[in-house]
Amino acid sequence: MNSKGGNHTDLQRVREAFDAWADHYDADVAKGGGVVEGYDHSRLLASRLVSVYAGMHVADIGIGTGAFAEIFAQQSAQITGVDLSPRMLEICAARHPEWQLAVGDFLHIPASSASQGLVISSFAFHELAVADRAGAINECMRVLEPGGKFLLVDIMFEDLSRLRAARQRLRDSWDEENYSLFSELSELAGQLSLDIRLEVLSDLHGAALLSCR
Ligand SMILES: C[S@@+](CC[C@H](N)C(=O)[O-])C[C@H]1O[C@@H](n2cnc3c(N)ncnc32)[C@H](O)[C@@H]1O
Protein backbone atom coordinates (compact mmCIF):
# COMPACT_ATOMS: atom_id res chain seq x y z
CA MET A 1 0.00 0.00 0.00
CA ASN A 2 2.94 2.36 0.33
CA SER A 3 4.73 4.53 -2.13
CA LYS A 4 8.11 3.06 -2.96
CA GLY A 5 11.61 4.33 -3.54
CA GLY A 6 12.26 8.03 -3.45
CA ASN A 7 8.61 9.15 -3.64
CA HIS A 8 6.80 10.45 -0.62
CA THR A 9 3.98 8.50 0.98
CA ASP A 10 0.65 8.83 -0.81
CA LEU A 11 -1.29 9.53 2.39
CA GLN A 12 -4.66 9.76 0.70
CA ARG A 13 -4.28 6.36 -0.93
CA VAL A 14 -3.18 4.74 2.36
CA ARG A 15 -6.02 6.47 4.26
CA GLU A 16 -8.64 5.25 1.77
CA ALA A 17 -7.26 1.71 1.86
CA PHE A 18 -7.45 1.55 5.68
CA ASP A 19 -10.86 3.25 5.84
CA ALA A 20 -12.11 0.51 3.51
CA TRP A 21 -10.40 -2.28 5.52
CA ALA A 22 -11.33 -1.00 9.00
CA ASP A 23 -14.61 -2.86 9.50
CA HIS A 24 -13.08 -6.28 8.88
CA TYR A 25 -9.48 -5.55 9.94
CA ASP A 26 -9.66 -7.34 13.31
CA ALA A 27 -11.42 -10.39 11.84
CA ASP A 28 -8.78 -10.64 9.09
CA VAL A 29 -5.92 -10.39 11.58
CA ALA A 30 -7.56 -13.03 13.82
CA LYS A 31 -7.83 -15.36 10.82
CA GLY A 32 -4.08 -14.94 10.29
CA GLY A 33 -2.44 -15.90 7.04
CA GLY A 34 0.17 -13.97 5.10
CA VAL A 35 2.27 -11.32 6.79
CA VAL A 36 -0.39 -10.69 9.49
CA GLU A 37 0.33 -14.19 10.86
CA GLY A 38 1.14 -13.92 14.57
CA TYR A 39 0.45 -10.17 14.96
CA ASP A 40 -0.93 -10.69 18.50
CA HIS A 41 2.06 -12.73 19.65
CA SER A 42 4.57 -10.30 18.16
CA ARG A 43 2.89 -7.28 19.80
CA LEU A 44 3.00 -9.07 23.16
CA LEU A 45 6.67 -10.09 22.80
CA ALA A 46 7.59 -6.54 21.79
CA SER A 47 5.73 -5.00 24.73
CA ARG A 48 8.12 -6.87 27.06
CA LEU A 49 11.06 -4.84 25.73
CA VAL A 50 9.94 -1.77 27.68
CA SER A 51 8.73 -1.01 31.19
CA VAL A 52 5.63 1.04 31.79
CA TYR A 53 4.50 2.76 34.99
CA ALA A 54 0.96 3.72 36.01
CA GLY A 55 -0.07 7.00 34.42
CA MET A 56 2.76 6.95 31.87
CA HIS A 57 1.85 8.83 28.68
CA VAL A 58 2.06 6.40 25.77
CA ALA A 59 1.38 7.50 22.18
CA ASP A 60 0.57 4.85 19.56
CA ILE A 61 1.16 5.99 15.97
CA GLY A 62 -0.96 4.06 13.47
CA ILE A 63 -3.04 2.82 16.39
CA GLY A 64 -5.67 1.22 14.14
CA THR A 65 -8.31 -0.49 16.24
CA GLY A 66 -6.06 -0.30 19.32
CA ALA A 67 -4.62 -3.80 19.81
CA PHE A 68 -1.04 -2.74 20.67
CA ALA A 69 -2.05 0.13 22.96
CA GLU A 70 -4.39 -2.22 24.88
CA ILE A 71 -1.35 -4.07 26.26
CA PHE A 72 -0.01 -0.81 27.73
CA ALA A 73 -3.43 0.38 28.91
CA GLN A 74 -3.66 -2.85 30.94
CA GLN A 75 -0.53 -1.59 32.74
CA SER A 76 -2.39 1.67 33.51
CA ALA A 77 -0.69 3.82 30.86
CA GLN A 78 -2.58 6.84 29.51
CA ILE A 79 -3.07 6.30 25.81
CA THR A 80 -2.92 8.83 22.99
CA GLY A 81 -3.68 7.28 19.62
CA VAL A 82 -2.91 8.74 16.21
CA ASP A 83 -3.98 7.32 12.88
CA LEU A 84 -4.38 8.37 9.30
CA SER A 85 -7.70 6.56 8.96
CA PRO A 86 -10.78 8.17 10.55
CA ARG A 87 -12.69 4.87 10.30
CA MET A 88 -9.99 2.94 12.19
CA LEU A 89 -10.15 5.63 14.88
CA GLU A 90 -13.96 5.40 15.11
CA ILE A 91 -13.70 1.67 15.84
CA CYS A 92 -10.92 2.29 18.36
CA ALA A 93 -12.92 5.08 20.05
CA ALA A 94 -16.02 2.87 20.38
CA ARG A 95 -13.90 0.36 22.33
CA HIS A 96 -11.82 2.83 24.29
CA PRO A 97 -13.76 6.05 24.87
CA GLU A 98 -11.26 7.02 27.59
CA TRP A 99 -8.31 7.23 25.17
CA GLN A 100 -7.28 10.46 23.43
CA LEU A 101 -7.51 9.79 19.72
CA ALA A 102 -6.75 12.07 16.80
CA VAL A 103 -6.28 11.92 13.07
CA GLY A 104 -2.64 12.53 12.20
CA ASP A 105 0.31 10.80 10.68
CA PHE A 106 3.89 9.82 11.39
CA LEU A 107 5.15 13.14 10.07
CA HIS A 108 2.55 15.25 11.92
CA ILE A 109 1.85 13.87 15.39
CA PRO A 110 -0.77 15.98 17.17
CA ALA A 111 1.06 16.01 20.52
CA SER A 112 3.33 18.55 22.19
CA SER A 113 7.07 18.12 22.20
CA ALA A 114 8.43 16.11 25.13
CA SER A 115 4.92 15.07 26.25
CA GLN A 116 5.18 11.25 26.05
CA GLY A 117 7.11 8.72 28.11
CA LEU A 118 6.88 6.14 25.34
CA VAL A 119 5.94 6.13 21.67
CA ILE A 120 4.80 2.81 20.19
CA SER A 121 3.81 1.72 16.71
CA SER A 122 2.84 -1.67 15.33
CA PHE A 123 2.59 -2.78 11.72
CA ALA A 124 2.24 0.72 10.30
CA PHE A 125 5.83 1.86 9.56
CA HIS A 126 6.12 -0.13 6.31
CA GLU A 127 3.28 2.00 4.92
CA LEU A 128 5.71 4.93 4.77
CA ALA A 129 7.74 5.57 1.66
CA VAL A 130 11.45 5.09 2.35
CA ALA A 131 12.00 8.83 1.82
CA ASP A 132 9.70 9.59 4.78
CA ARG A 133 11.12 7.12 7.30
CA ALA A 134 13.86 9.31 8.84
CA GLY A 135 11.37 12.19 9.21
CA ALA A 136 8.87 9.85 10.84
CA ILE A 137 11.39 8.63 13.41
CA ASN A 138 12.43 12.23 14.11
CA GLU A 139 8.80 13.23 14.69
CA CYS A 140 8.31 10.31 17.11
CA MET A 141 11.45 11.38 19.00
CA ARG A 142 10.17 15.00 19.13
CA VAL A 143 7.15 14.05 21.25
CA LEU A 144 9.23 11.95 23.70
CA GLU A 145 10.25 13.21 27.11
CA PRO A 146 14.01 13.13 27.77
CA GLY A 147 14.93 9.48 28.29
CA GLY A 148 11.80 8.26 26.49
CA LYS A 149 11.85 5.43 23.95
CA PHE A 150 10.23 4.68 20.62
CA LEU A 151 9.17 1.02 20.26
CA LEU A 152 8.60 0.15 16.62
CA VAL A 153 7.12 -3.23 15.72
CA ASP A 154 6.66 -4.18 12.10
CA ILE A 155 7.06 -6.71 9.37
CA MET A 156 10.85 -6.50 9.14
CA PHE A 157 13.76 -8.82 8.50
CA GLU A 158 17.27 -9.37 9.84
CA ASP A 159 18.59 -9.50 6.28
CA LEU A 160 17.63 -10.02 2.67
CA SER A 161 18.02 -13.80 2.80
CA ARG A 162 15.43 -14.01 5.62
CA LEU A 163 13.06 -11.73 3.71
CA ARG A 164 13.42 -14.01 0.67
CA ALA A 165 12.84 -17.13 2.80
CA ALA A 166 9.63 -15.61 4.23
CA ARG A 167 8.42 -14.63 0.77
CA GLN A 168 9.11 -18.18 -0.43
CA ARG A 169 7.30 -19.74 2.56
CA LEU A 170 4.19 -17.59 2.19
CA ARG A 171 4.15 -17.68 -1.62
CA ASP A 172 0.68 -16.55 -2.79
CA SER A 173 -0.27 -14.96 0.53
CA TRP A 174 2.88 -12.74 0.56
CA ASP A 175 2.10 -9.03 0.29
CA GLU A 176 4.82 -7.16 -1.61
CA GLU A 177 5.70 -3.98 0.32
CA ASN A 178 8.90 -2.14 1.15
CA TYR A 179 9.69 -3.93 4.43
CA SER A 180 12.69 -2.75 6.45
CA LEU A 181 15.85 -4.74 6.96
CA PHE A 182 17.69 -4.44 10.28
CA SER A 183 20.67 -2.88 8.48
CA GLU A 184 18.44 -0.12 7.03
CA LEU A 185 16.98 0.71 10.45
CA SER A 186 20.47 0.73 12.01
CA GLU A 187 21.63 3.09 9.28
CA LEU A 188 18.68 5.43 9.88
CA ALA A 189 19.36 5.41 13.63
CA GLY A 190 23.01 6.25 12.94
CA GLN A 191 22.05 9.16 10.67
CA LEU A 192 19.76 10.50 13.40
CA SER A 193 22.32 9.89 16.18
CA LEU A 194 19.98 7.51 18.00
CA ASP A 195 20.69 4.29 19.86
CA ILE A 196 18.86 1.28 18.48
CA ARG A 197 18.19 -2.23 19.77
CA LEU A 198 16.80 -4.69 17.22
CA GLU A 199 14.95 -7.89 18.14
CA VAL A 200 13.59 -10.74 16.02
CA LEU A 201 9.99 -11.52 17.03
CA SER A 202 9.22 -14.18 14.40
CA ASP A 203 10.34 -15.06 10.88
CA LEU A 204 8.11 -12.17 9.69
CA HIS A 205 8.22 -9.58 12.46
CA GLY A 206 10.79 -7.62 14.38
CA ALA A 207 11.09 -4.74 16.82
CA ALA A 208 13.33 -1.71 17.00
CA LEU A 209 13.76 0.20 20.24
CA LEU A 210 15.08 3.70 19.59
CA SER A 211 16.34 6.24 22.09
CA CYS A 212 18.50 9.35 22.22
CA ARG A 213 22.23 8.81 22.80
C1 LIG B 1 -1.87 -2.69 9.63
S1 LIG B 1 -2.67 -1.44 10.56
C2 LIG B 1 -2.00 -1.72 12.20
C3 LIG B 1 -2.92 -1.22 13.27
C4 LIG B 1 -2.49 -1.52 14.70
N1 LIG B 1 -1.31 -0.76 15.06
C5 LIG B 1 -2.26 -3.00 14.89
O1 LIG B 1 -1.19 -3.41 15.30
O2 LIG B 1 -3.21 -3.76 14.64
C6 LIG B 1 -1.80 0.03 10.08
C7 LIG B 1 -2.43 1.29 10.64
O3 LIG B 1 -1.53 2.37 10.40
C8 LIG B 1 -2.28 3.45 9.89
N2 LIG B 1 -1.34 4.24 9.08
C9 LIG B 1 -0.83 3.94 7.86
N3 LIG B 1 0.03 4.89 7.47
C10 LIG B 1 0.08 5.80 8.47
C11 LIG B 1 0.77 7.04 8.65
N4 LIG B 1 1.61 7.50 7.72
N5 LIG B 1 0.58 7.72 9.79
C12 LIG B 1 -0.28 7.25 10.74
N6 LIG B 1 -0.98 6.11 10.62
C13 LIG B 1 -0.80 5.39 9.49
C14 LIG B 1 -3.40 2.83 9.11
O4 LIG B 1 -4.49 3.73 8.91
C15 LIG B 1 -3.75 1.64 9.98
O5 LIG B 1 -4.70 1.94 10.96
PDB file of N, CA and C and ligand atoms in Angstrom, residues 11 14 18 25 39 43 61-64 67 83-85 88 104-106 122-124 127-128, ligand 1:
ATOM      1  N   LEU A  11      -0.466   9.664   1.170  1.00  0.00           N
ATOM      2  CA  LEU A  11      -1.287   9.534   2.388  1.00  0.00           C
ATOM      3  C   LEU A  11      -2.751   9.282   2.063  1.00  0.00           C
ATOM      4  N   VAL A  14      -3.289   5.626   1.177  1.00  0.00           N
ATOM      5  CA  VAL A  14      -3.176   4.743   2.359  1.00  0.00           C
ATOM      6  C   VAL A  14      -4.419   4.929   3.243  1.00  0.00           C
ATOM      7  N   PHE A  18      -7.159   1.977   4.302  1.00  0.00           N
ATOM      8  CA  PHE A  18      -7.454   1.551   5.678  1.00  0.00           C
ATOM      9  C   PHE A  18      -8.882   1.891   6.093  1.00  0.00           C
ATOM     10  N   TYR A  25     -10.919  -5.440   9.625  1.00  0.00           N
ATOM     11  CA  TYR A  25      -9.481  -5.554   9.937  1.00  0.00           C
ATOM     12  C   TYR A  25      -9.222  -6.574  11.052  1.00  0.00           C
ATOM     13  N   TYR A  39       0.411 -11.578  14.504  1.00  0.00           N
ATOM     14  CA  TYR A  39       0.454 -10.169  14.956  1.00  0.00           C
ATOM     15  C   TYR A  39       0.324 -10.076  16.484  1.00  0.00           C
ATOM     16  N   ARG A  43       3.138  -8.506  18.999  1.00  0.00           N
ATOM     17  CA  ARG A  43       2.893  -7.282  19.799  1.00  0.00           C
ATOM     18  C   ARG A  43       3.216  -7.544  21.263  1.00  0.00           C
ATOM     19  N   ILE A  61       1.283   5.385  17.307  1.00  0.00           N
ATOM     20  CA  ILE A  61       1.157   5.993  15.974  1.00  0.00           C
ATOM     21  C   ILE A  61       0.756   4.892  14.976  1.00  0.00           C
ATOM     22  N   GLY A  62      -0.379   5.124  14.302  1.00  0.00           N
ATOM     23  CA  GLY A  62      -0.959   4.061  13.466  1.00  0.00           C
ATOM     24  C   GLY A  62      -1.669   3.080  14.379  1.00  0.00           C
ATOM     25  N   ILE A  63      -2.432   3.638  15.319  1.00  0.00           N
ATOM     26  CA  ILE A  63      -3.037   2.820  16.390  1.00  0.00           C
ATOM     27  C   ILE A  63      -4.060   1.824  15.843  1.00  0.00           C
ATOM     28  N   GLY A  64      -4.661   2.124  14.690  1.00  0.00           N
ATOM     29  CA  GLY A  64      -5.671   1.217  14.137  1.00  0.00           C
ATOM     30  C   GLY A  64      -6.813   1.033  15.122  1.00  0.00           C
ATOM     31  N   ALA A  67      -5.109  -2.554  19.193  1.00  0.00           N
ATOM     32  CA  ALA A  67      -4.618  -3.800  19.806  1.00  0.00           C
ATOM     33  C   ALA A  67      -3.280  -3.644  20.542  1.00  0.00           C
ATOM     34  N   ASP A  83      -3.853   8.156  14.085  1.00  0.00           N
ATOM     35  CA  ASP A  83      -3.985   7.324  12.883  1.00  0.00           C
ATOM     36  C   ASP A  83      -4.428   8.187  11.710  1.00  0.00           C
ATOM     37  N   LEU A  84      -4.032   7.718  10.547  1.00  0.00           N
ATOM     38  CA  LEU A  84      -4.379   8.375   9.300  1.00  0.00           C
ATOM     39  C   LEU A  84      -5.844   8.131   8.946  1.00  0.00           C
ATOM     40  N   SER A  85      -6.379   7.003   9.397  1.00  0.00           N
ATOM     41  CA  SER A  85      -7.703   6.562   8.956  1.00  0.00           C
ATOM     42  C   SER A  85      -8.789   6.916   9.986  1.00  0.00           C
ATOM     43  N   MET A  88     -10.714   3.734  11.186  1.00  0.00           N
ATOM     44  CA  MET A  88      -9.986   2.937  12.187  1.00  0.00           C
ATOM     45  C   MET A  88     -10.160   3.590  13.566  1.00  0.00           C
ATOM     46  N   GLY A 104      -3.962  11.937  12.400  1.00  0.00           N
ATOM     47  CA  GLY A 104      -2.642  12.533  12.198  1.00  0.00           C
ATOM     48  C   GLY A 104      -1.800  11.512  11.469  1.00  0.00           C
ATOM     49  N   ASP A 105      -0.537  11.805  11.328  1.00  0.00           N
ATOM     50  CA  ASP A 105       0.310  10.804  10.684  1.00  0.00           C
ATOM     51  C   ASP A 105       1.715  10.894  11.247  1.00  0.00           C
ATOM     52  N   PHE A 106       2.533   9.944  10.841  1.00  0.00           N
ATOM     53  CA  PHE A 106       3.889   9.823  11.386  1.00  0.00           C
ATOM     54  C   PHE A 106       4.672  11.125  11.292  1.00  0.00           C
ATOM     55  N   SER A 122       2.795  -0.286  15.796  1.00  0.00           N
ATOM     56  CA  SER A 122       2.842  -1.673  15.328  1.00  0.00           C
ATOM     57  C   SER A 122       2.237  -1.798  13.932  1.00  0.00           C
ATOM     58  N   PHE A 123       3.028  -2.382  13.061  1.00  0.00           N
ATOM     59  CA  PHE A 123       2.587  -2.780  11.717  1.00  0.00           C
ATOM     60  C   PHE A 123       2.064  -1.622  10.870  1.00  0.00           C
ATOM     61  N   ALA A 124       2.636  -0.456  11.074  1.00  0.00           N
ATOM     62  CA  ALA A 124       2.243   0.722  10.298  1.00  0.00           C
ATOM     63  C   ALA A 124       3.442   1.331   9.556  1.00  0.00           C
ATOM     64  N   GLU A 127       4.160   1.231   5.803  1.00  0.00           N
ATOM     65  CA  GLU A 127       3.280   2.003   4.915  1.00  0.00           C
ATOM     66  C   GLU A 127       3.938   3.303   4.458  1.00  0.00           C
ATOM     67  N   LEU A 128       5.009   3.695   5.145  1.00  0.00           N
ATOM     68  CA  LEU A 128       5.710   4.928   4.775  1.00  0.00           C
ATOM     69  C   LEU A 128       6.660   4.683   3.621  1.00  0.00           C
TER      70      LEU A 128
HETATM   71  C1  LIG B   1      -1.867  -2.694   9.633  1.00  0.00           C
HETATM   72  S1  LIG B   1      -2.674  -1.437  10.564  1.00  0.00           S
HETATM   73  C2  LIG B   1      -2.000  -1.719  12.198  1.00  0.00           C
HETATM   74  C3  LIG B   1      -2.925  -1.215  13.270  1.00  0.00           C
HETATM   75  C4  LIG B   1      -2.487  -1.524  14.700  1.00  0.00           C
HETATM   76  N1  LIG B   1      -1.309  -0.758  15.065  1.00  0.00           N
HETATM   77  C5  LIG B   1      -2.261  -2.996  14.887  1.00  0.00           C
HETATM   78  O1  LIG B   1      -1.189  -3.408  15.300  1.00  0.00           O
HETATM   79  O2  LIG B   1      -3.212  -3.761  14.641  1.00  0.00           O
HETATM   80  C6  LIG B   1      -1.795   0.027  10.081  1.00  0.00           C
HETATM   81  C7  LIG B   1      -2.430   1.290  10.635  1.00  0.00           C
HETATM   82  O3  LIG B   1      -1.535   2.367  10.405  1.00  0.00           O
HETATM   83  C8  LIG B   1      -2.279   3.451   9.888  1.00  0.00           C
HETATM   84  N2  LIG B   1      -1.336   4.243   9.081  1.00  0.00           N
HETATM   85  C9  LIG B   1      -0.828   3.944   7.864  1.00  0.00           C
HETATM   86  N3  LIG B   1       0.033   4.889   7.471  1.00  0.00           N
HETATM   87  C10 LIG B   1       0.079   5.804   8.470  1.00  0.00           C
HETATM   88  C11 LIG B   1       0.772   7.037   8.649  1.00  0.00           C
HETATM   89  N4  LIG B   1       1.614   7.499   7.719  1.00  0.00           N
HETATM   90  N5  LIG B   1       0.576   7.717   9.788  1.00  0.00           N
HETATM   91  C12 LIG B   1      -0.279   7.251  10.742  1.00  0.00           C
HETATM   92  N6  LIG B   1      -0.980   6.112  10.616  1.00  0.00           N
HETATM   93  C13 LIG B   1      -0.799   5.394   9.492  1.00  0.00           C
HETATM   94  C14 LIG B   1      -3.404   2.830   9.106  1.00  0.00           C
HETATM   95  O4  LIG B   1      -4.488   3.727   8.912  1.00  0.00           O
HETATM   96  C15 LIG B   1      -3.753   1.635   9.977  1.00  0.00           C
HETATM   97  O5  LIG B   1      -4.698   1.944  10.960  1.00  0.00           O
END
